[in-house]
Short mmCIF file of C-alpha atoms in Angstrom, two decimals:
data_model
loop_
_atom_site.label_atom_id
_atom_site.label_comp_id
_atom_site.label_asym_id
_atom_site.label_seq_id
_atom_site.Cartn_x
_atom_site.Cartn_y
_atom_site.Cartn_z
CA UNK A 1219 21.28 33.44 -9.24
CA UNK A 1220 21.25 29.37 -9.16
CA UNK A 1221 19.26 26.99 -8.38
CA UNK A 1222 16.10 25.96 -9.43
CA UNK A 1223 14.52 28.33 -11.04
CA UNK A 1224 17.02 31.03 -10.01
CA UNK A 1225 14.87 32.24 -6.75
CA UNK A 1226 16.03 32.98 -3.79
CA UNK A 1227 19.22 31.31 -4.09
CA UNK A 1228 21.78 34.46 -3.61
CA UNK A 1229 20.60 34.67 -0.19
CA UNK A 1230 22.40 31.73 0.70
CA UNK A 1231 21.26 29.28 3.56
CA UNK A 1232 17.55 31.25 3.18
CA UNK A 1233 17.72 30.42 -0.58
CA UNK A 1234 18.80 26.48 -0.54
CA UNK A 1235 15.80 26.23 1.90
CA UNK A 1236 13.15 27.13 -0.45
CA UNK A 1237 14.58 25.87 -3.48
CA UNK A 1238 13.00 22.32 -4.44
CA UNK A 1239 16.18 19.98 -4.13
CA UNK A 1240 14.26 17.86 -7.10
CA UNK A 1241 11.36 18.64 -9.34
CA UNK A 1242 9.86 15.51 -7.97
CA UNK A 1243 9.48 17.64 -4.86
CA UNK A 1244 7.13 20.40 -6.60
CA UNK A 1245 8.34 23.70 -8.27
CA UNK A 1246 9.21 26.39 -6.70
CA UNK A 1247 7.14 28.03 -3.93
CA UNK A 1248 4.78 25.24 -4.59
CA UNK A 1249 6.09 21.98 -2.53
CA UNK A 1250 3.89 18.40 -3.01
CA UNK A 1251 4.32 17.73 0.66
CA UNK A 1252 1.62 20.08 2.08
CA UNK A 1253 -0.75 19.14 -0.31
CA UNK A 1254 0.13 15.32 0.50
CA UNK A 1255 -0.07 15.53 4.57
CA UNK A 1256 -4.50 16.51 3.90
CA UNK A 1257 -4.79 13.17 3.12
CA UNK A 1258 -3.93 11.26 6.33
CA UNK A 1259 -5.02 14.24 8.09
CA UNK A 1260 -8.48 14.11 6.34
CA UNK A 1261 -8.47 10.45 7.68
CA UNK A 1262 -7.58 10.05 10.72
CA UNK A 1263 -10.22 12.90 11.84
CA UNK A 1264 -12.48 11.05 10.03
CA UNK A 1265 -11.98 7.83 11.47
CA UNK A 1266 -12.31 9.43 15.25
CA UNK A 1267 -15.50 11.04 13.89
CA UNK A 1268 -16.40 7.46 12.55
CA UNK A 1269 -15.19 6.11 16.28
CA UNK A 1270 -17.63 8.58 18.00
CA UNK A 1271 -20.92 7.38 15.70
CA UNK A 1272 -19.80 3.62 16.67
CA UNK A 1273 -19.66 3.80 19.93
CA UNK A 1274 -22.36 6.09 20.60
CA UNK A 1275 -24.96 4.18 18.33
CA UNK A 1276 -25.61 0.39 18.19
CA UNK A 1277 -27.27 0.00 14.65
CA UNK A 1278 -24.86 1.55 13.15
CA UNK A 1279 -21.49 0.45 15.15
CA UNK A 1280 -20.28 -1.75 12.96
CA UNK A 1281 -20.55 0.23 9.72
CA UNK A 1282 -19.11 2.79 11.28
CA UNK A 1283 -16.45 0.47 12.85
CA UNK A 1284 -15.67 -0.41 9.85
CA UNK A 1285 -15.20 2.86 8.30
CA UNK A 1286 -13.11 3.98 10.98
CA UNK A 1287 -10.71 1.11 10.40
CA UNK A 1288 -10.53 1.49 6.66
CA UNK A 1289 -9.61 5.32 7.22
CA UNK A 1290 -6.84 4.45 9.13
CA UNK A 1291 -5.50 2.40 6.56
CA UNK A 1292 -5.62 5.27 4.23
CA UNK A 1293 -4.49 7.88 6.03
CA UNK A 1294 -1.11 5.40 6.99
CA UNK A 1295 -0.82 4.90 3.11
CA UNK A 1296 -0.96 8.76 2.65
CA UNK A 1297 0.83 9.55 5.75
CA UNK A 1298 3.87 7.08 3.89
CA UNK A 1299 3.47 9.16 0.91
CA UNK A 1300 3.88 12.85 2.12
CA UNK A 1301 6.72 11.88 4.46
CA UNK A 1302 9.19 10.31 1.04
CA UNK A 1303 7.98 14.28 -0.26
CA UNK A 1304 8.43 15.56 3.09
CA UNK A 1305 12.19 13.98 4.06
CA UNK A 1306 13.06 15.39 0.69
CA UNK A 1307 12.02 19.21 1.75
CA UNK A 1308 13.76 18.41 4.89
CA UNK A 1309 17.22 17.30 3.53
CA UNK A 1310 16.58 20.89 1.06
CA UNK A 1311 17.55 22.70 4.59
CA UNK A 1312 20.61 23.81 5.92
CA UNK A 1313 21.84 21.45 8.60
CA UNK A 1314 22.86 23.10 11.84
CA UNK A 1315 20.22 25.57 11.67
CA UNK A 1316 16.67 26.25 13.48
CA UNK A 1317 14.70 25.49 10.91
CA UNK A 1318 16.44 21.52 10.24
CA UNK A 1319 16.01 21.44 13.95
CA UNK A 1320 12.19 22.41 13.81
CA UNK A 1321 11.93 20.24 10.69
CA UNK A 1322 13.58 17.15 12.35
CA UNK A 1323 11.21 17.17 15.40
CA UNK A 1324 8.50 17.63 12.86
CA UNK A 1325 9.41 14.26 11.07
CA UNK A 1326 9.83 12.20 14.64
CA UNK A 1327 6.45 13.42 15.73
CA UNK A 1328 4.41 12.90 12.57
CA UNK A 1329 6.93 8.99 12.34
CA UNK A 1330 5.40 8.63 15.81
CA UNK A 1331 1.75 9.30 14.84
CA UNK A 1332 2.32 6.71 12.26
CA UNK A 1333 3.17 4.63 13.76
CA UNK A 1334 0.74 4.91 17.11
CA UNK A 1335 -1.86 4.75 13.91
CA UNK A 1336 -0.47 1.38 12.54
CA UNK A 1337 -0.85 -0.09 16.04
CA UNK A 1338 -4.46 1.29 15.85
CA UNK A 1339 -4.84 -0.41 12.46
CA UNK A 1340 -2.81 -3.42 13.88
CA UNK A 1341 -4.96 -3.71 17.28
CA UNK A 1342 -8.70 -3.19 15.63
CA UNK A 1343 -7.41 -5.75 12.64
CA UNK A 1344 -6.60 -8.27 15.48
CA UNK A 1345 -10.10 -7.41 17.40
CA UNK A 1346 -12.20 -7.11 14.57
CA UNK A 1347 -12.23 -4.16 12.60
CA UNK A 1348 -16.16 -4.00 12.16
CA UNK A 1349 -16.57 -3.97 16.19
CA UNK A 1350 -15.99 -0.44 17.90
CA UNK A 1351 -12.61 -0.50 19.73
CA UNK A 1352 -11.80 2.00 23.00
CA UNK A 1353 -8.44 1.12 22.54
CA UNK A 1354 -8.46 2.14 19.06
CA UNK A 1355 -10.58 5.36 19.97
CA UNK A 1356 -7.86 6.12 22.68
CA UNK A 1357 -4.94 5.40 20.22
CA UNK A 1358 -6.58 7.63 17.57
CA UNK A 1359 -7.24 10.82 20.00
CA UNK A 1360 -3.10 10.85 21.20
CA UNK A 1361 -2.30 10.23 17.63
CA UNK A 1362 -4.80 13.65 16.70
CA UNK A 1363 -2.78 15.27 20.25
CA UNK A 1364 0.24 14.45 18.67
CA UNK A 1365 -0.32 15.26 15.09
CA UNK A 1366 -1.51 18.51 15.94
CA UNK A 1367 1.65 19.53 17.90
CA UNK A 1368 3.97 18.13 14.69
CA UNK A 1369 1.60 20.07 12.55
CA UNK A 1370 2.34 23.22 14.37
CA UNK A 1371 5.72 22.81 13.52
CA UNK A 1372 4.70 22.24 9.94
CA UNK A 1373 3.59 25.32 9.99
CA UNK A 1374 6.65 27.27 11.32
CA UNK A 1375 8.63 25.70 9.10
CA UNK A 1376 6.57 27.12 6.16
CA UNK A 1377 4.76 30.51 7.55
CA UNK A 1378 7.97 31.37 10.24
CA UNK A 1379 10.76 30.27 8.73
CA UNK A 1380 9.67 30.57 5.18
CA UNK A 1381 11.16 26.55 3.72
CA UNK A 1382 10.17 25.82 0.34
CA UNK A 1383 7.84 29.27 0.38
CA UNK A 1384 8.72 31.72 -2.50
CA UNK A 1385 10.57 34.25 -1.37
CA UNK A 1386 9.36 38.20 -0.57
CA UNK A 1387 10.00 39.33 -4.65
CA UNK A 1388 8.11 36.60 -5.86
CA UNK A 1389 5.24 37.02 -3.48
CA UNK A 1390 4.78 40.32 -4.70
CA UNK A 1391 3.87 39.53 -7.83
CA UNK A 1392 0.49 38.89 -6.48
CA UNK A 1393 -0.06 41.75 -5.12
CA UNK A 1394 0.73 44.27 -8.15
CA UNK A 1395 -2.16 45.85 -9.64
#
């Protein structure tokens, strides 16, 4: 048994794939980055949430405006975050495989959403950030589209094909009496 921890790692390909490949990526069967990605997730909801209040409601547009644009900010800042934690789960999986195929698309998707939301940020900065933006609503429901459909794969990755979960053994430990 190597790796970290010794889990999982005589099954070969499996193993390497739920191993951390450095602490800094969270112990075993416990990775950072899917505690990370609720943060710009959390956000950019938020901010269409904040959208919908601004441009439905005049005395409170700009607050809300406002809100909307600071969210954005801190979901990119998160989103920056969980990707360093995510490329280093991805570069824990076997190449040629399904699963760093699955976990590749995942990373260009969520990249894209990132930066579609940095234009948002970019465009309502240039407009006015307290003023209630289509353009920036519009921006901020594809980005949702398209975060959704990476997040999918997120979750194949880790429910499907079981990266940087703890393997069956280990589960079980949680379900002896």
């Amino acid at each position: 048994m190597g790796g970290v921890g010794g889990h999982g790692a005589e099954r070969g390909s499996l193993g390497r794939g739920k191993e951390p490949r450095t602490v800094l990526a969270g112990p075993y069967g416990h990775p950072f980055h899917p505690i990370m990605v609720t943060v710009p997730i959390g956000a950019w909801v938020a901010s269409v949430v904040f959208d919908i209040v601004a441009l439905g409601n005049d005395s409170a547009a700009r607050t809300f405006a406002e809100g909307a644009y600071w969210l954005i900010g801190i979901g990119i800042v998160g989103a920056v975050l969980a990707a360093v934690f995510g490329l280093v789960d991805l570069l824990g999986i076997p190449r040629k495989t399904v699963a760093f195929r699955t976990g590749l698309t995942h990373m260009i998707l969520k990249l894209t959403v990132v930066v579609l939301f940095a234009i948002n940020f970019g465009v309502r900065a240039g407009h006015g950030y307290e003023s209630a933006s289509v353009a920036g609503f519009v921006l901020s429901l594809i980005g949702l589209a398209i975060l959704g459909v990476s997040g999918w794969l997120g979750g194949k990755l880790a429910y499907r094909y079981g990266v940087r979960v703890a393997d069956e053994r280990t589960q079980g430990q949680g379900f002896a009496h």
